[in-house]
mmCIF file with all atom_site columns, C-alpha atoms and ligand atoms in Angstrom:
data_model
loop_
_atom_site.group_PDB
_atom_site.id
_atom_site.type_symbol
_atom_site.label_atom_id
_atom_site.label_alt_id
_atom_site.label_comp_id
_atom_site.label_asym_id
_atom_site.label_entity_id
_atom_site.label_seq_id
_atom_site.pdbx_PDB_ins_code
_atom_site.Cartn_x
_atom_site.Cartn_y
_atom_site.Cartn_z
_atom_site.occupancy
_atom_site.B_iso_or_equiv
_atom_site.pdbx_formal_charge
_atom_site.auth_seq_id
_atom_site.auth_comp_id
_atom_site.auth_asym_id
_atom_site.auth_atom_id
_atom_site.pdbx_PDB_model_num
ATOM   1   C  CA  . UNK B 1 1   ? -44.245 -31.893 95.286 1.00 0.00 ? 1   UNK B CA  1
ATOM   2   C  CA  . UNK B 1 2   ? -43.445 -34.929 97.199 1.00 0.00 ? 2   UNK B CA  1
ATOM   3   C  CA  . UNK B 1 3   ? -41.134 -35.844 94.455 1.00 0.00 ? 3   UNK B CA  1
ATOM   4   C  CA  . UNK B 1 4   ? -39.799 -33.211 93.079 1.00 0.00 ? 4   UNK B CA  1
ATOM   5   C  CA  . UNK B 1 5   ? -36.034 -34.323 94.804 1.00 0.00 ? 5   UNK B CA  1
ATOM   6   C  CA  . UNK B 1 6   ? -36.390 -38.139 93.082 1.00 0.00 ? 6   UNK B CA  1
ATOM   7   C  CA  . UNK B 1 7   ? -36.889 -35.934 89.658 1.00 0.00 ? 7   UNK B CA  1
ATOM   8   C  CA  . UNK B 1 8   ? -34.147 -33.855 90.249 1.00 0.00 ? 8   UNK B CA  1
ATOM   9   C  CA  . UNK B 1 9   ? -31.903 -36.570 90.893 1.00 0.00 ? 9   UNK B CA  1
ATOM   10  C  CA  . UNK B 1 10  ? -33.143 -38.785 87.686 1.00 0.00 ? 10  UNK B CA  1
ATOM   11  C  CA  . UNK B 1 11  ? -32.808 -35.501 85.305 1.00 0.00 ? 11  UNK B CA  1
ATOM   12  C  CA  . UNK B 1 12  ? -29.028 -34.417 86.692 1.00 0.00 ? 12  UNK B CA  1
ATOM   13  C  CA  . UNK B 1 13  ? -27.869 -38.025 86.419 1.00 0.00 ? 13  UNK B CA  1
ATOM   14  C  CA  . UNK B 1 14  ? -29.478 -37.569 82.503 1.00 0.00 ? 14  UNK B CA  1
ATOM   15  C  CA  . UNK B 1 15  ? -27.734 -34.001 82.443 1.00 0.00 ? 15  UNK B CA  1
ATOM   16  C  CA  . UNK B 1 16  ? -24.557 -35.330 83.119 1.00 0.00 ? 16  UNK B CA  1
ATOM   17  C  CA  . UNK B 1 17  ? -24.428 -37.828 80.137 1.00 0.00 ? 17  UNK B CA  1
ATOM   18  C  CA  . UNK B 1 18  ? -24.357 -37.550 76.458 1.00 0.00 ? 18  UNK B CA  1
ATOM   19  C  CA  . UNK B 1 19  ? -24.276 -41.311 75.985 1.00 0.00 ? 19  UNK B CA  1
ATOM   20  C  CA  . UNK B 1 20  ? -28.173 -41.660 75.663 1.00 0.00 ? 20  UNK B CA  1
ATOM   21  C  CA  . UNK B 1 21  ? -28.577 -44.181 78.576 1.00 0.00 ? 21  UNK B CA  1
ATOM   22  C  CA  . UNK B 1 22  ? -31.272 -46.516 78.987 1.00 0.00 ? 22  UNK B CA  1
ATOM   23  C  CA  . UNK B 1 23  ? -33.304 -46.856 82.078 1.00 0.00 ? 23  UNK B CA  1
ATOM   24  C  CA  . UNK B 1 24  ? -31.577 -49.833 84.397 1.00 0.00 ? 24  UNK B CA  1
ATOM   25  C  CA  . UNK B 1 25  ? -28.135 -46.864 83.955 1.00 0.00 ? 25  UNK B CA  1
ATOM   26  C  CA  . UNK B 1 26  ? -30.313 -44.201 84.686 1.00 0.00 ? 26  UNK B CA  1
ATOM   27  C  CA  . UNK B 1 27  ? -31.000 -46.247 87.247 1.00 0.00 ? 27  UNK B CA  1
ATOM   28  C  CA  . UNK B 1 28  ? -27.767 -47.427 88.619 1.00 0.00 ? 28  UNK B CA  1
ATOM   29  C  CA  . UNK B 1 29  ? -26.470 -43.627 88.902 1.00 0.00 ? 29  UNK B CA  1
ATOM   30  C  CA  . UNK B 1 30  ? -29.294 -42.538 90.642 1.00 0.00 ? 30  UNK B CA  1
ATOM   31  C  CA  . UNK B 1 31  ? -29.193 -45.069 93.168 1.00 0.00 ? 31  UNK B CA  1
ATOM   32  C  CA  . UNK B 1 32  ? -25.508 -43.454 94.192 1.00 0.00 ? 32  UNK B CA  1
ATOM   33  C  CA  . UNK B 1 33  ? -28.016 -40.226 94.879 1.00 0.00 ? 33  UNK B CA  1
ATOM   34  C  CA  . UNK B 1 34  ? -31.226 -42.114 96.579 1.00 0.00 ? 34  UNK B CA  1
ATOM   35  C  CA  . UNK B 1 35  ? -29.877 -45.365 97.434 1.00 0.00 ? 35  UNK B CA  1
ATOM   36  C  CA  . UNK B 1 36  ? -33.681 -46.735 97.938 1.00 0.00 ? 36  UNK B CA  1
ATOM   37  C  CA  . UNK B 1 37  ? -34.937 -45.742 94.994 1.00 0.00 ? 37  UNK B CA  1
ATOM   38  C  CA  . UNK B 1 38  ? -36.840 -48.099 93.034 1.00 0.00 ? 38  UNK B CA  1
ATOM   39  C  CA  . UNK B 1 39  ? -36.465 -48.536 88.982 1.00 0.00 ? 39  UNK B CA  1
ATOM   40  C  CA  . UNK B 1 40  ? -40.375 -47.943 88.675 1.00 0.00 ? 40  UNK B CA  1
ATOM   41  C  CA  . UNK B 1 41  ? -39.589 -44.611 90.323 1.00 0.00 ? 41  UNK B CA  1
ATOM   42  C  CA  . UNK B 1 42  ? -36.897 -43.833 88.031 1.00 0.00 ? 42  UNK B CA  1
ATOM   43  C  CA  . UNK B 1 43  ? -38.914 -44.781 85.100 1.00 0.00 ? 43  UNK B CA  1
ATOM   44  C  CA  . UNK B 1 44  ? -42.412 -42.626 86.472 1.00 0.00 ? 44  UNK B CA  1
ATOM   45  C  CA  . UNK B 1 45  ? -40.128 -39.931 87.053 1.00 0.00 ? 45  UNK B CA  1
ATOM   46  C  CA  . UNK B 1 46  ? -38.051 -40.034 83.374 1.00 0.00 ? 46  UNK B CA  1
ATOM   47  C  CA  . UNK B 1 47  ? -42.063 -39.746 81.858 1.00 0.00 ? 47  UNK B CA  1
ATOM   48  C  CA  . UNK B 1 48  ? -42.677 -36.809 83.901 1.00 0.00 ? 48  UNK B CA  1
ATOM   49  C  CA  . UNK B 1 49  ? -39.661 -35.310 82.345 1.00 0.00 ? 49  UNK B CA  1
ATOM   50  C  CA  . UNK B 1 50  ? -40.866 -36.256 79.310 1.00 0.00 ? 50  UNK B CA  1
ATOM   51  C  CA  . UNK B 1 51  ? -44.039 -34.974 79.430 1.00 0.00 ? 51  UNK B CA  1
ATOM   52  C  CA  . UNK B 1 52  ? -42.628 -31.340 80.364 1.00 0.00 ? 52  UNK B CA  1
ATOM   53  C  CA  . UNK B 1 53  ? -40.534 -31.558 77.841 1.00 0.00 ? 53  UNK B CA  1
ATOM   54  C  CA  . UNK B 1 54  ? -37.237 -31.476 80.136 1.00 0.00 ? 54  UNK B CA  1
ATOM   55  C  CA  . UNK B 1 55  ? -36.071 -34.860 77.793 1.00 0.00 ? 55  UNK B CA  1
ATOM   56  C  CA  . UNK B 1 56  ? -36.278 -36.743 74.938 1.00 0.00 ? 56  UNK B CA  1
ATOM   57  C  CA  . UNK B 1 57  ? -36.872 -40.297 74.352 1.00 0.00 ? 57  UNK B CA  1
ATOM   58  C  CA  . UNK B 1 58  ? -35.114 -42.350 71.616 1.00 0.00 ? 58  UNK B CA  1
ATOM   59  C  CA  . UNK B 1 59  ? -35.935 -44.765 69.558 1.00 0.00 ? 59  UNK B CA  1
ATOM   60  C  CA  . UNK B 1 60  ? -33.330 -46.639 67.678 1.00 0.00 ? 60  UNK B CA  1
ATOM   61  C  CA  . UNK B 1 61  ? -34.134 -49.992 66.065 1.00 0.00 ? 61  UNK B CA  1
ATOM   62  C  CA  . UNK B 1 62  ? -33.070 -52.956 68.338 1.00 0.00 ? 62  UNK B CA  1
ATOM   63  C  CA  . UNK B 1 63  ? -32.236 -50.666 71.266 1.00 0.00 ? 63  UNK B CA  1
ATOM   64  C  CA  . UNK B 1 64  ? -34.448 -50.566 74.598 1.00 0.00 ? 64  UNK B CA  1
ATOM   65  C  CA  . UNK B 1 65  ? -35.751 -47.288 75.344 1.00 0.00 ? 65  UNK B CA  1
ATOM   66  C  CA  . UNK B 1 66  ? -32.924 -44.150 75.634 1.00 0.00 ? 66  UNK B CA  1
ATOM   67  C  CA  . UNK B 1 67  ? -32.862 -41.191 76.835 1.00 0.00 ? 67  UNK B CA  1
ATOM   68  C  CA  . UNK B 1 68  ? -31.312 -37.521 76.341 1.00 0.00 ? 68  UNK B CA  1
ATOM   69  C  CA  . UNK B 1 69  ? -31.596 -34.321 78.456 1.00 0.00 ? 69  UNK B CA  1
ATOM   70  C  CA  . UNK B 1 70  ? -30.646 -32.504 75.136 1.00 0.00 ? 70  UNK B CA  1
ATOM   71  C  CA  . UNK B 1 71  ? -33.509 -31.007 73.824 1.00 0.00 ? 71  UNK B CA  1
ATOM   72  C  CA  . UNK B 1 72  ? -32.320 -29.316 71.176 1.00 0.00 ? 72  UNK B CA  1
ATOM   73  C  CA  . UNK B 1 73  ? -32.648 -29.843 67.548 1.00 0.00 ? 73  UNK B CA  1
ATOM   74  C  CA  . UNK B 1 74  ? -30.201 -32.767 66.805 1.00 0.00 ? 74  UNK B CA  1
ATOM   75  C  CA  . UNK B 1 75  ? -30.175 -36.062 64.755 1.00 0.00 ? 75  UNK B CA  1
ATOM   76  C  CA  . UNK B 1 76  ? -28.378 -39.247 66.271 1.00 0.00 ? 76  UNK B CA  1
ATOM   77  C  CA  . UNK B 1 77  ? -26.220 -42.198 64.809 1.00 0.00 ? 77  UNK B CA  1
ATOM   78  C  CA  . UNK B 1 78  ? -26.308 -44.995 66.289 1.00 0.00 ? 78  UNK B CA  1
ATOM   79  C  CA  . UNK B 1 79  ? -23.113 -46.385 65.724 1.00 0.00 ? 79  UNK B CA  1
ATOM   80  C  CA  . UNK B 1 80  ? -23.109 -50.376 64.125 1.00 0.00 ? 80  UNK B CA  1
ATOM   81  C  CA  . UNK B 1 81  ? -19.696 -51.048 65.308 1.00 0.00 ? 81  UNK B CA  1
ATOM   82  C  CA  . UNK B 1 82  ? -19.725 -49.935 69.365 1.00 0.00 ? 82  UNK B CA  1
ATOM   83  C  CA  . UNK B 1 83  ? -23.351 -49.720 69.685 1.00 0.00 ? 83  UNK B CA  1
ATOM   84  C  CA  . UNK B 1 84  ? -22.437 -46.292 70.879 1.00 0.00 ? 84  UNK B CA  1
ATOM   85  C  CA  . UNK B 1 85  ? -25.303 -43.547 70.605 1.00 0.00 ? 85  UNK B CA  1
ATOM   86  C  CA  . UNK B 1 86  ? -23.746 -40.188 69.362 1.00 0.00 ? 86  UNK B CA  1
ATOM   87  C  CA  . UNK B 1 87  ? -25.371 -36.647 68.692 1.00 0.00 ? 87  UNK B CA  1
ATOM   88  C  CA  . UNK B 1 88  ? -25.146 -35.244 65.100 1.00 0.00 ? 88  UNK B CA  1
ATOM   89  C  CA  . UNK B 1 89  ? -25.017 -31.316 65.151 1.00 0.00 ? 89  UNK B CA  1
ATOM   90  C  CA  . UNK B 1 90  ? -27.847 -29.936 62.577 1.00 0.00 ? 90  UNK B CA  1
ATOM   91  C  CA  . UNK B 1 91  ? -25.932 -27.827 60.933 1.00 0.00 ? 91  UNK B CA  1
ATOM   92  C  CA  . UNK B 1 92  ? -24.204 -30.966 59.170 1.00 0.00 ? 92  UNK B CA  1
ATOM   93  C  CA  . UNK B 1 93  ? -27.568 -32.155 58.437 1.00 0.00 ? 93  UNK B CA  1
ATOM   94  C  CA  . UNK B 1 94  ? -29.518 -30.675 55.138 1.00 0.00 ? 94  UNK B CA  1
ATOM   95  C  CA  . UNK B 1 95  ? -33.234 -31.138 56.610 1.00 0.00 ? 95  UNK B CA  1
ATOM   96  C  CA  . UNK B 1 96  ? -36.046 -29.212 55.066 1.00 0.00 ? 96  UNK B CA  1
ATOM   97  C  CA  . UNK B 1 97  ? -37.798 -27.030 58.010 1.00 0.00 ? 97  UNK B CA  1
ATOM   98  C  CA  . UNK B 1 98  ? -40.613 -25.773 55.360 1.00 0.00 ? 98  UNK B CA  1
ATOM   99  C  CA  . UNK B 1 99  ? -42.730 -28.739 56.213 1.00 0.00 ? 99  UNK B CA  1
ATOM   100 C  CA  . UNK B 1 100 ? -46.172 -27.038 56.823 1.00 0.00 ? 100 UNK B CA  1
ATOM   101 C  CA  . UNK B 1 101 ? -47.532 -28.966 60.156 1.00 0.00 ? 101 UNK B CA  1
ATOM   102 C  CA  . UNK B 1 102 ? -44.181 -30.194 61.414 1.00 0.00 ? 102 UNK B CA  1
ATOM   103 C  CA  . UNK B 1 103 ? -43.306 -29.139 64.834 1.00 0.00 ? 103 UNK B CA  1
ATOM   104 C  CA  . UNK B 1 104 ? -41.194 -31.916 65.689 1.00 0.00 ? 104 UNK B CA  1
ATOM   105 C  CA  . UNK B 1 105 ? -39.059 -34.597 64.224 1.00 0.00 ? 105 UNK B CA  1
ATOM   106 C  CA  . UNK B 1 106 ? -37.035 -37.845 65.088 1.00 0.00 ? 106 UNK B CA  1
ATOM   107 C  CA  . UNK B 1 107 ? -33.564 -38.299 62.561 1.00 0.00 ? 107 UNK B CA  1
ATOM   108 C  CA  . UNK B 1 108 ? -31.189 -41.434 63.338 1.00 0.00 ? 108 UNK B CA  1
ATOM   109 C  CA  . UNK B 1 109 ? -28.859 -42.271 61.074 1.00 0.00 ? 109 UNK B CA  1
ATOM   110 C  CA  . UNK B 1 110 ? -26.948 -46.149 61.153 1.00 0.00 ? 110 UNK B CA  1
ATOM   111 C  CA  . UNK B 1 111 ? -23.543 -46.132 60.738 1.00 0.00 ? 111 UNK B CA  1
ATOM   112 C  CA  . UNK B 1 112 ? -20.357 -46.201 61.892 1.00 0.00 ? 112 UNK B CA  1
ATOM   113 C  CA  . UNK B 1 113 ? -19.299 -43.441 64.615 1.00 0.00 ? 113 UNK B CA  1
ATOM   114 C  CA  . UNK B 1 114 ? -15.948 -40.937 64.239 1.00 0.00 ? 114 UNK B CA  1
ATOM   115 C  CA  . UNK B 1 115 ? -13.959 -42.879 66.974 1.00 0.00 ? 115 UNK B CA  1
ATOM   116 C  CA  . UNK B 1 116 ? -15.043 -46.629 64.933 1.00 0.00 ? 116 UNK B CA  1
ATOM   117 C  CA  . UNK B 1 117 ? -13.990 -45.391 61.758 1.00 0.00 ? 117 UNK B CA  1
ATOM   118 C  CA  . UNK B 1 118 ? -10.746 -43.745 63.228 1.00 0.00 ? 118 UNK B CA  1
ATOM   119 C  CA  . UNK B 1 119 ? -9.626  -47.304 64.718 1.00 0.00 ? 119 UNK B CA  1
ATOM   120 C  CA  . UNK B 1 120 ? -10.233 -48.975 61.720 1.00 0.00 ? 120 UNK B CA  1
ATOM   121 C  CA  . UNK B 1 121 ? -8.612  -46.482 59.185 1.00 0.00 ? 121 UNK B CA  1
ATOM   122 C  CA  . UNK B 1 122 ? -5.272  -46.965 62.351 1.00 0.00 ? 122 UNK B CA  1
ATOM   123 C  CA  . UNK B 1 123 ? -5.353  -50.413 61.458 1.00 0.00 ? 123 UNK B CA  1
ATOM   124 C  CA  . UNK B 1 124 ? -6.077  -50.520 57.863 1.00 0.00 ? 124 UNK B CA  1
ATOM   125 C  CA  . UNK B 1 125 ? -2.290  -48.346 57.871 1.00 0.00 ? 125 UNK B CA  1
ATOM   126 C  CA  . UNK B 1 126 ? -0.929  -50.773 59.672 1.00 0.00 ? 126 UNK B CA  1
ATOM   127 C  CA  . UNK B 1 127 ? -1.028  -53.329 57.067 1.00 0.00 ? 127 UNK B CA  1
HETATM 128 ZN ZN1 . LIG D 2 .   ? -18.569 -46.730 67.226 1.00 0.00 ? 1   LIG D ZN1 1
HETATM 129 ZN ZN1 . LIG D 2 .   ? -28.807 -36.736 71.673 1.00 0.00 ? 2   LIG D ZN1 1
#
């Protein structure tokens, strides 16, 4: 397992985020770890994960690549305002799990996120 360590490193940095990075932050952190690390490492090592099943991949429309070490069942919205990535808890979601066949599925909503929609409601009082 020559490198098992590089993996570790790449999957904690992902652990230690809920911001969905993409691959030149994943990058960047792990570099604090393994300072001669290259980003084709980094990237061989996040598809590893991914093949195991240790992290997901996203894809959001006009976003490179991102990644989450939270596998569990949750939808995303990517936020139109701050370009922000944030999880959705399920259990707010109505999805229909009697889908014979379906062992997996991909929800992203477009929108604007909590802490957008705060700021502009703050200065929307203002006035
Ligand atoms: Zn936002
Ligand atoms: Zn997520």
């Amino acid at each position: 397992m020559r490198f098992s360590k590089q993996r570790e490193a790449v999957y904690n940095v992902l652990c230690q985020t809920t911001s969905h990075p993409d691959v030149a932050w994943i990058y960047a952190r792990t570099r604090e770890i393994i300072p001669n690390i290259s980003i084709a490492t980094v990237y061989r090592n996040l598809q590893e994960l991914l093949s195991i099943g240790k992290i997901k991949k996203l894809s959001a429309e006009g976003y490179a690549e991102r990644y989450d070490a939270n596998v569990s069942d949750h939808a995303h919205l990517v936020c139109s305002c701050c370009g922000k990535i944030v999880d959705i808890d399920m259990s707010q979601v109505d999805v229909k799990h009697s889908i014979a066949g379906v062992d997996r599925y991909e929800i992203t909503f477009y929108g604007c996120c909590d802490e957008c929609r705060n700021n502009k409601d703050a200065s929307q009082n203002k006035q």
